[in-house]
Tab-separated table of C-alpha atoms in Angstrom:
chain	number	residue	atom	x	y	z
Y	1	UNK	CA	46.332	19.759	117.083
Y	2	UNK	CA	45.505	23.517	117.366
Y	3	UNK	CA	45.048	24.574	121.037
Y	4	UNK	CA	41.899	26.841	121.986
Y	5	UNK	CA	41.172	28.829	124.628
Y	6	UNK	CA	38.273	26.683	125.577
Y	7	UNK	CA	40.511	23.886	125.751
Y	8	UNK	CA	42.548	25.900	127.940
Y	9	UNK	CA	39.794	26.859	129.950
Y	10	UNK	CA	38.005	23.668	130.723
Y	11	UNK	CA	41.608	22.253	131.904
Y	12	UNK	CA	41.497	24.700	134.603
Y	13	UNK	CA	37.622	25.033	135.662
Y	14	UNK	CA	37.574	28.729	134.594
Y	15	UNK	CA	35.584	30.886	131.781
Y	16	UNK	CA	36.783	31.390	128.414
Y	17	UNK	CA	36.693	35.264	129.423
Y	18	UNK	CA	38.935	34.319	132.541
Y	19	UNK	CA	41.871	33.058	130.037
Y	20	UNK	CA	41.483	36.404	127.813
Y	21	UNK	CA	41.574	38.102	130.167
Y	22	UNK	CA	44.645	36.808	131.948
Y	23	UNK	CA	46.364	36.912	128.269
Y	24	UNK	CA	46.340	40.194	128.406
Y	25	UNK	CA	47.065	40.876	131.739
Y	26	UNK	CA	44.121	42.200	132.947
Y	27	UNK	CA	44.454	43.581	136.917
Y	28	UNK	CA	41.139	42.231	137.871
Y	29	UNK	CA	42.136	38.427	137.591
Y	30	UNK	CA	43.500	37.023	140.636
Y	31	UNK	CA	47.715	36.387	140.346
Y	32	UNK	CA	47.394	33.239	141.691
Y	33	UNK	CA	44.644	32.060	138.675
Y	34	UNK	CA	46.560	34.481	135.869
Y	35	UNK	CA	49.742	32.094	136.980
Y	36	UNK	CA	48.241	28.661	136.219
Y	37	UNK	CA	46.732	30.027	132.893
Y	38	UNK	CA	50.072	31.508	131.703
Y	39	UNK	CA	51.828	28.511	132.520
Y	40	UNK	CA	49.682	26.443	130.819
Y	41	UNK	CA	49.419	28.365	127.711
Y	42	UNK	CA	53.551	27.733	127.849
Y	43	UNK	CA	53.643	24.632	128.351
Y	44	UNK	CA	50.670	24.133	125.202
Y	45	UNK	CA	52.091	26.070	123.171
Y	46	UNK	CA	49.369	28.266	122.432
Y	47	UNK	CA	49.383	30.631	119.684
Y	48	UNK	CA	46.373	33.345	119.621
Y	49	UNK	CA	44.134	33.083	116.140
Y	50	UNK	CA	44.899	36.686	115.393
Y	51	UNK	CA	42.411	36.873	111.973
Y	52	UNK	CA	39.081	35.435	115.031
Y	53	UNK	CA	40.699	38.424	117.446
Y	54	UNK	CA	40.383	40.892	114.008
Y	55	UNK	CA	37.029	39.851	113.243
Y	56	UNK	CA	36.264	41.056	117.281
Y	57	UNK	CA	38.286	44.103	117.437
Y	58	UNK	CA	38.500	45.415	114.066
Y	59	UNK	CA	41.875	45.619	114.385
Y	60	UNK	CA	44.831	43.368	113.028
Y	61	UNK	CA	47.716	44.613	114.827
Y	62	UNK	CA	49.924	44.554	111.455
Y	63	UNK	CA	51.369	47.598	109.756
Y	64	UNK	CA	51.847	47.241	106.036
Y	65	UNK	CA	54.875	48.948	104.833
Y	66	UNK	CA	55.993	48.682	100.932
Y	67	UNK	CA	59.160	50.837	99.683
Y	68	UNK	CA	60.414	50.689	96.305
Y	69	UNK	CA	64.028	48.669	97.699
Y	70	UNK	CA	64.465	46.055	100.736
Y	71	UNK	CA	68.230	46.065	99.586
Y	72	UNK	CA	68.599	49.989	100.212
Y	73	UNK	CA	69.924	50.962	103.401
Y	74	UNK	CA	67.727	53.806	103.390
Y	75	UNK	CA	64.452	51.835	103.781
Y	76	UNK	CA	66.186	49.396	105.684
Y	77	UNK	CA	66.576	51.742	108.628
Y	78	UNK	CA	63.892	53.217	108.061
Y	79	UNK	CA	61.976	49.677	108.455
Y	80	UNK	CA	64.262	49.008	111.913
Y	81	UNK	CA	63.535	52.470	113.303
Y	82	UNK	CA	59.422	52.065	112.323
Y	83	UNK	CA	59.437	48.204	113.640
Y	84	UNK	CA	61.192	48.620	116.796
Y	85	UNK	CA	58.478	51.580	117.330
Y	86	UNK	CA	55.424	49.814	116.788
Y	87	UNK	CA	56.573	46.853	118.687
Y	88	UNK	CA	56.485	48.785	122.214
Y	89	UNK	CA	52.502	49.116	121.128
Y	90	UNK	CA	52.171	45.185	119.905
Y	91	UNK	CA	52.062	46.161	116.231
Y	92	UNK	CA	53.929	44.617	114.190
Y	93	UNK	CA	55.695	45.049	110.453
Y	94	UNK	CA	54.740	43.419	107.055
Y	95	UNK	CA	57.299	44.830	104.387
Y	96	UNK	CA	56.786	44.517	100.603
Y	97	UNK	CA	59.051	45.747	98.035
Y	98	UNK	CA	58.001	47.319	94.780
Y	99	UNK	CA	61.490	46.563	92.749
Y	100	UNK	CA	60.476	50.381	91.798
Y	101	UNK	CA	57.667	49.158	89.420
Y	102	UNK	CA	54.728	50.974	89.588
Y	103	UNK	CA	52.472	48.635	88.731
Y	104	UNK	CA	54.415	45.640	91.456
Y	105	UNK	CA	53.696	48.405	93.985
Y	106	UNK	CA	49.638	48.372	93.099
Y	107	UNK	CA	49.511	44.859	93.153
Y	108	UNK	CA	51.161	44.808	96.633
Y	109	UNK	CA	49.371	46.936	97.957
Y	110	UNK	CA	45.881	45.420	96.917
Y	111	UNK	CA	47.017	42.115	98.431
Y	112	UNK	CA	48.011	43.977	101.659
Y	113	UNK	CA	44.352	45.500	101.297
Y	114	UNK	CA	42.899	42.206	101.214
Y	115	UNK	CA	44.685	41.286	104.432
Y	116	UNK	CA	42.397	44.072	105.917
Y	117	UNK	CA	45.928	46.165	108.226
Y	118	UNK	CA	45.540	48.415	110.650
Y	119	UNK	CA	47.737	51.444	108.330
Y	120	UNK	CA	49.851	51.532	105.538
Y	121	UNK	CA	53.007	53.204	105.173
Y	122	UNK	CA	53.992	53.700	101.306
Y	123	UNK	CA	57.468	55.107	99.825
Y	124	UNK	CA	55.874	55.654	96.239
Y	125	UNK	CA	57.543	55.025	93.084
Y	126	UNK	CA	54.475	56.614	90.860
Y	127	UNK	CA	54.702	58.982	88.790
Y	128	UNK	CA	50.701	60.342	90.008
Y	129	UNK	CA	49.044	59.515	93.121
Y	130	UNK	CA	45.942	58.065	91.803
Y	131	UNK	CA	46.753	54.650	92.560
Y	132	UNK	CA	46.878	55.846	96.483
Y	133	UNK	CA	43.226	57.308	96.480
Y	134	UNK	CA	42.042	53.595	97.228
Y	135	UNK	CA	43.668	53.683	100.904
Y	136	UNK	CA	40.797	56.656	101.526
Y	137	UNK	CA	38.276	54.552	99.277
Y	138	UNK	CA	39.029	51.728	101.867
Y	139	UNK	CA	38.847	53.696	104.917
Y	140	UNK	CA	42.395	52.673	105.833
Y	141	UNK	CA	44.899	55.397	107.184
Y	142	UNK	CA	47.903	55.784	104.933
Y	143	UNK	CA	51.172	57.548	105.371
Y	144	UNK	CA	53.445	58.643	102.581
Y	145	UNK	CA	57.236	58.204	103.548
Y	146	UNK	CA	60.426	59.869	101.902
Y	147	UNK	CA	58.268	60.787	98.700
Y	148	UNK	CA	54.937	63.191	98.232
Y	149	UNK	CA	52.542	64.443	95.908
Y	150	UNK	CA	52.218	67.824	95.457
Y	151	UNK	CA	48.541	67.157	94.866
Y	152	UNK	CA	48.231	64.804	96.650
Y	153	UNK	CA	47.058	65.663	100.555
Y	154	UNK	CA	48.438	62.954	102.670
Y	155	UNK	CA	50.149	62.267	106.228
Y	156	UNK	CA	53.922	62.443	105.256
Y	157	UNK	CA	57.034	62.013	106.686
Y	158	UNK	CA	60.238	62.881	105.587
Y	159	UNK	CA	63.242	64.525	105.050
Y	160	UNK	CA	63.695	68.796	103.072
Y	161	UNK	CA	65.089	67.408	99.806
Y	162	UNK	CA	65.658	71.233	99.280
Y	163	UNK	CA	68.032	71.243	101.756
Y	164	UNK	CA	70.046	68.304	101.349
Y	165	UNK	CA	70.991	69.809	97.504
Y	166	UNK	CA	71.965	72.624	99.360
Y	167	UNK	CA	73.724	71.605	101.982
Y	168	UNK	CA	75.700	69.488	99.639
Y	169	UNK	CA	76.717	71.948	97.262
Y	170	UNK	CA	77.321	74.835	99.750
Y	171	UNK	CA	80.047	72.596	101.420
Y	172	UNK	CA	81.984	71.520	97.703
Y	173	UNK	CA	81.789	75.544	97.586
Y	174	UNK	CA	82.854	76.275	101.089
Y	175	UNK	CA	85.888	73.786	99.922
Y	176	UNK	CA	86.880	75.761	97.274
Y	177	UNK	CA	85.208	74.359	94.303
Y	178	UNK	CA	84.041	76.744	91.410
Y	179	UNK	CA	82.491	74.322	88.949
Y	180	UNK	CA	80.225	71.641	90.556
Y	181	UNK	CA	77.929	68.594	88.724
Y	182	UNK	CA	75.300	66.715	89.554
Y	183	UNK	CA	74.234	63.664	89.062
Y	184	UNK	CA	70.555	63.680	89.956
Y	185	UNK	CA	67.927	61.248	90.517
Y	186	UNK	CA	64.848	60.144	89.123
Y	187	UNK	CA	61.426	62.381	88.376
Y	188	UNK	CA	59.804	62.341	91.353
Y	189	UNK	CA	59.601	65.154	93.844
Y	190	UNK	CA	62.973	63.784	95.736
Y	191	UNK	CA	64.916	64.051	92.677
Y	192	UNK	CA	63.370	67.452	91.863
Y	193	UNK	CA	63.746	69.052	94.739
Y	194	UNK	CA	67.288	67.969	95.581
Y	195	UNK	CA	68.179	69.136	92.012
Y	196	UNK	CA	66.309	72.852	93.021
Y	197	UNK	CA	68.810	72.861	96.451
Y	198	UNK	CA	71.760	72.926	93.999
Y	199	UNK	CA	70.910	74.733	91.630
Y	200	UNK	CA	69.947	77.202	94.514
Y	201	UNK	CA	73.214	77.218	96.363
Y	202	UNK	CA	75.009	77.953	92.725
Y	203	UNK	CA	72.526	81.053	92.399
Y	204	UNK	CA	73.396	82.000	95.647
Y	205	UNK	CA	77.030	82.848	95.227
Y	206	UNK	CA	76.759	83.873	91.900
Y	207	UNK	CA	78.061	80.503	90.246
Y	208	UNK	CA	75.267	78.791	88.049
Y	209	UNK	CA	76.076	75.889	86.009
Y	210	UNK	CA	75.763	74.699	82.010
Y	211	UNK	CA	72.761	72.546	81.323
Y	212	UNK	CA	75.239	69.693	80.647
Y	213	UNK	CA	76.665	69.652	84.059
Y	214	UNK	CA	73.261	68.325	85.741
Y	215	UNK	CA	73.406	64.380	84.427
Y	216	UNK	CA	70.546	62.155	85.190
Y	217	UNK	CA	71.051	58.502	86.334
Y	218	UNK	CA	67.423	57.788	86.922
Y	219	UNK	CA	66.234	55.300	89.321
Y	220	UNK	CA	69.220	54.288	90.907
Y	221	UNK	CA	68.765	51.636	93.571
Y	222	UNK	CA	71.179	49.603	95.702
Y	223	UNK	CA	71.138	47.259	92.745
Y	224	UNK	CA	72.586	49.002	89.872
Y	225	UNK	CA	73.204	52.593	91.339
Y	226	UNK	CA	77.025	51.904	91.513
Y	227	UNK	CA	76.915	51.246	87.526
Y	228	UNK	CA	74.815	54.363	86.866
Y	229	UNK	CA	77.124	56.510	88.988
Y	230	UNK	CA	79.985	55.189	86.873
Y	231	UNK	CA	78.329	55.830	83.816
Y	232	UNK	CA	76.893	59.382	84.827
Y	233	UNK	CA	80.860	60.073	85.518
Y	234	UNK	CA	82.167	58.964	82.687
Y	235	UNK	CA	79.758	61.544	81.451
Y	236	UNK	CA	81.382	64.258	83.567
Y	237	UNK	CA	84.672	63.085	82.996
Y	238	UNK	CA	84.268	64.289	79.479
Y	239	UNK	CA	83.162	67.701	79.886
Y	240	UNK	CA	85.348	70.649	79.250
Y	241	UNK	CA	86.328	72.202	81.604
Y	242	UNK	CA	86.228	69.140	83.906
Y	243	UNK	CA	84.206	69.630	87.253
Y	244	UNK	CA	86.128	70.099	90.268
Y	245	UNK	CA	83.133	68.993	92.507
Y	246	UNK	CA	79.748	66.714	92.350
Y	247	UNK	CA	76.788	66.234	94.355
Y	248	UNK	CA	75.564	62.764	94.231
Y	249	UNK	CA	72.481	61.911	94.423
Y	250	UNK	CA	72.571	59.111	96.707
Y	251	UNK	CA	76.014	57.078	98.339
Y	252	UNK	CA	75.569	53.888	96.372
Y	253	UNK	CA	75.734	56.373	93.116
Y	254	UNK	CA	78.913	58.456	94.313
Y	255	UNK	CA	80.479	55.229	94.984
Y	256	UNK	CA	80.193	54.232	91.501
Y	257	UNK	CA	81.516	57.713	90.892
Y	258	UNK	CA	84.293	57.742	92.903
Y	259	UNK	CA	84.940	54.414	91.245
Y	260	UNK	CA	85.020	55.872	87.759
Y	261	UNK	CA	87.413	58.119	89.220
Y	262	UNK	CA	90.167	56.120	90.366
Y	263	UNK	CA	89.769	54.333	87.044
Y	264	UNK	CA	90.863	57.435	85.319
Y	265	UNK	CA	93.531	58.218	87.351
Y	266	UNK	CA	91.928	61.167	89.307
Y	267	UNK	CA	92.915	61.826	93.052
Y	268	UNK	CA	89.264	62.124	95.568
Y	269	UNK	CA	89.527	65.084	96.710
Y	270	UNK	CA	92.647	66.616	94.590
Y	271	UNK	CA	91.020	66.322	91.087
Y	272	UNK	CA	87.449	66.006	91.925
Y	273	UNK	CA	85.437	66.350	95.525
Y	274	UNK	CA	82.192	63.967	95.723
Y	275	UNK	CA	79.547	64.263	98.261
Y	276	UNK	CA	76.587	61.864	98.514
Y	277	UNK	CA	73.319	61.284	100.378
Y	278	UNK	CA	72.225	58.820	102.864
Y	279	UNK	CA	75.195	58.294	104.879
Y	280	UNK	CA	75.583	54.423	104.464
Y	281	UNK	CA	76.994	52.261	107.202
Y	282	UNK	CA	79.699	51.593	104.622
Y	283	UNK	CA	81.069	55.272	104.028
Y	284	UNK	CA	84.381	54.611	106.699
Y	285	UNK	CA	85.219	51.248	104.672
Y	286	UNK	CA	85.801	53.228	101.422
Y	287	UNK	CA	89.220	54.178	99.851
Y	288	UNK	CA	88.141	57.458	100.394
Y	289	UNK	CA	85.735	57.876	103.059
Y	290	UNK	CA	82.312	59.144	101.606
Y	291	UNK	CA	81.262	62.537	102.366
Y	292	UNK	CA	77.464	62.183	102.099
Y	293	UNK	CA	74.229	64.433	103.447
Y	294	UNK	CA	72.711	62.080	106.856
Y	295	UNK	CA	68.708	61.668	105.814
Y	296	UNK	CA	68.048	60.614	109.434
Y	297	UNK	CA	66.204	57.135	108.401
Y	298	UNK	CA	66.217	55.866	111.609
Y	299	UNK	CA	64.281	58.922	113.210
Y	300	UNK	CA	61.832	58.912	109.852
Y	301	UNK	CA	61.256	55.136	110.913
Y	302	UNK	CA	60.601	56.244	114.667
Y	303	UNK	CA	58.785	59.601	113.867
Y	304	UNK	CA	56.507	57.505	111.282
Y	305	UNK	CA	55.558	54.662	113.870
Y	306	UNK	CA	54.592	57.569	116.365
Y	307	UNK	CA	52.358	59.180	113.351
Y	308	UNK	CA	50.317	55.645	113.094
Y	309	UNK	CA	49.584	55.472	116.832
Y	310	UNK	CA	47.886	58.759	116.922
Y	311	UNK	CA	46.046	58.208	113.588
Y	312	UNK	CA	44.886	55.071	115.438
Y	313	UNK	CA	44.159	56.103	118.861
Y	314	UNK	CA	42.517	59.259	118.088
Y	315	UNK	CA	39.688	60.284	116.070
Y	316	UNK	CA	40.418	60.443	112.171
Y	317	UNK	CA	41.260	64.198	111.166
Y	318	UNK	CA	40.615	66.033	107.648
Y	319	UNK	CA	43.704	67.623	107.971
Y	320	UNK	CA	46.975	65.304	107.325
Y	321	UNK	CA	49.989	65.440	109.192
Y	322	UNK	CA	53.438	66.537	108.029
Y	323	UNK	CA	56.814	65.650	109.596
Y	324	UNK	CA	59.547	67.169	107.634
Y	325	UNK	CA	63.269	66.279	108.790
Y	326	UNK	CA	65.898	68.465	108.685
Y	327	UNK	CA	69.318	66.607	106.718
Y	328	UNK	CA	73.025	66.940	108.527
Y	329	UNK	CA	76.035	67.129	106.820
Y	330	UNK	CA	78.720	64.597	107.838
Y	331	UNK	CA	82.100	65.784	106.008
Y	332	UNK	CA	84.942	63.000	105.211
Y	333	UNK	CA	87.811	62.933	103.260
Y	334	UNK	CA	86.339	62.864	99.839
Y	335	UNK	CA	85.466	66.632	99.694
Y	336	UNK	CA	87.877	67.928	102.575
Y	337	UNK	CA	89.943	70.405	100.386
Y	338	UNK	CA	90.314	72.467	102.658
């Protein structure tokens, strides 16, 4: 049997008001009264009808967040940092993943619609933002994580994707190398504009590097990015002359890499430095401890949680907010030369 608050109420003599308003501790109910009701809403078991609270309020208290892998540890902290956020202000998370499909990701997303949520949070895997245009259609405040639109004017947070290619490949050239590879990620503006930090740190000290040396491994996700980096190094493994350093695109792909390695019996860093991105829990457990470029996920997460409450709290504003990250270099064994 589903418990009410009128049931509640008639059991103790007081207005259905009364019990709301001791739920959420109001300081004009007497403690004495806001004991009894507490105690027996424990003791009932009560669970609030959150969609009849909605219908009052206009408000859901649920954040929709959809990302294009719940196996990444990317989004994953990201998701721990954002949730732990919005919990503090009794919001709370619903996370969707888009396998990377663009069209998953629309269908998602119109179910989440449906659900009427407070805000949306959306790391995009399209290739155009058009499919995004409904949040403003709907009315509903959306933030863009980890991946924009250049066209596209939308709250954002994330991390410089210029940088992180160029912190990466100014350390393999602070270590000494003189002919670095890439393996870069998919078309979208992360992929692009980590390739543009390397290619920008080359330029820099005079270095460049042939077409042939920048080897694409697409959408590489938690999934199948150790195979692609293996495959993208056999690629590299072939060139002449070999690369004495490479800039990974993300950890799970320079593992793959550094797996290919070994295989061919190269020495990490003798042969061939490797330097990823994301900085993985995992990194320290490797044969060779993972150099890799820190994203800060867990701040993104936090940073994006504290975006939503203003959007929410304050009147809407024309002019979207940006929060751009600056990425850290954390320097281990596989690139330490030097």
């Amino acid at each position: 049997m589903v418990v009410r608050l009128k049931d509640i109420a008639a059991e103790l003599g007081v207005s259905v008001v009364t019990v709301s308003r001791a739920l959420r501790d109001r300081p004009d109910i007497a403690e004495e009264t806001k004991a009894k009701i507490l105690d027996r809403v424990k003791r009932l078991n009560y669970r609030p009808n959150l969609t009849a609270r909605s219908l009052v309020t206009g408000r859901s208290s649920l954040i929709g967040l959809v990302v294009p892998d719940l196996i990444h540890p990317f989004f994953a902290e990201i998701a721990k940092g954002l949730s732990a956020k919005l919990r503090e202000k009794d919001y709370f998370l619903i996370v969707s993943s888009s396998e990377s499909d663009p069209q998953l990701e629309q269908d998602e997303i119109e179910h989440m619609l449906a659900h009427h949520l407070d805000c949306f949070v959306v790391a995009s895997c399209q290739k155009e933002p058009d499919s995004l245009r409904k949040f403003g259609d709907a009315g509903v405040p959306l933030v863009l994580i980890d991946r924009s639109f250049p066209r596209f004017p939308c709250h954002f947070v994330g991390v410089d994707d210029y940088e992180v290619g160029e912190l990466a490949t100014e350390h393999l050239i602070a270590q000494g190398c003189k002919r670095i590879a890439h393996i870069r990620g998919p078309v979208t503006n992360v992929g692009n504009r980590r390739a543009e930090g390397y290619r920008a740190a080359l330029e820099k000290h005079g270095m460049g590097a042939p077409e042939n040396y920048v080897v694409a491994c697409g959408e590489a996700s938690d999934s199948d990015g150790e195979t692609r980096g293996r495959r993208a190094m056999e690629e590299i493994l072939a060139l002449k002359p070999r690369p004495d350093g490479i800039f990974c695109f993300n950890d799970t792909v320079a593992v793959g890499a550094m797996d290919q390695a070994f295989e061919a019996g190269l020495k990490i860093p003798k042969h061939i430095a490797i330097v990823g991105c994301g900085n993985f829990h995992y990194s320290s457990k490797l044969q060779v401890p993972l150099t890799s470029v820190d994203q800060r996920s867990r701040e993104i997460g936090e940073r994006t949680a504290k975006m939503i409450m203003t959007l929410l709290e304050k009147p809407p504003s024309a002019r979207p907010r940006t929060v751009i990250l600056k990425p850290e270099l954390i320097a281990r064994e596989s690139s330490r030369i030097k």
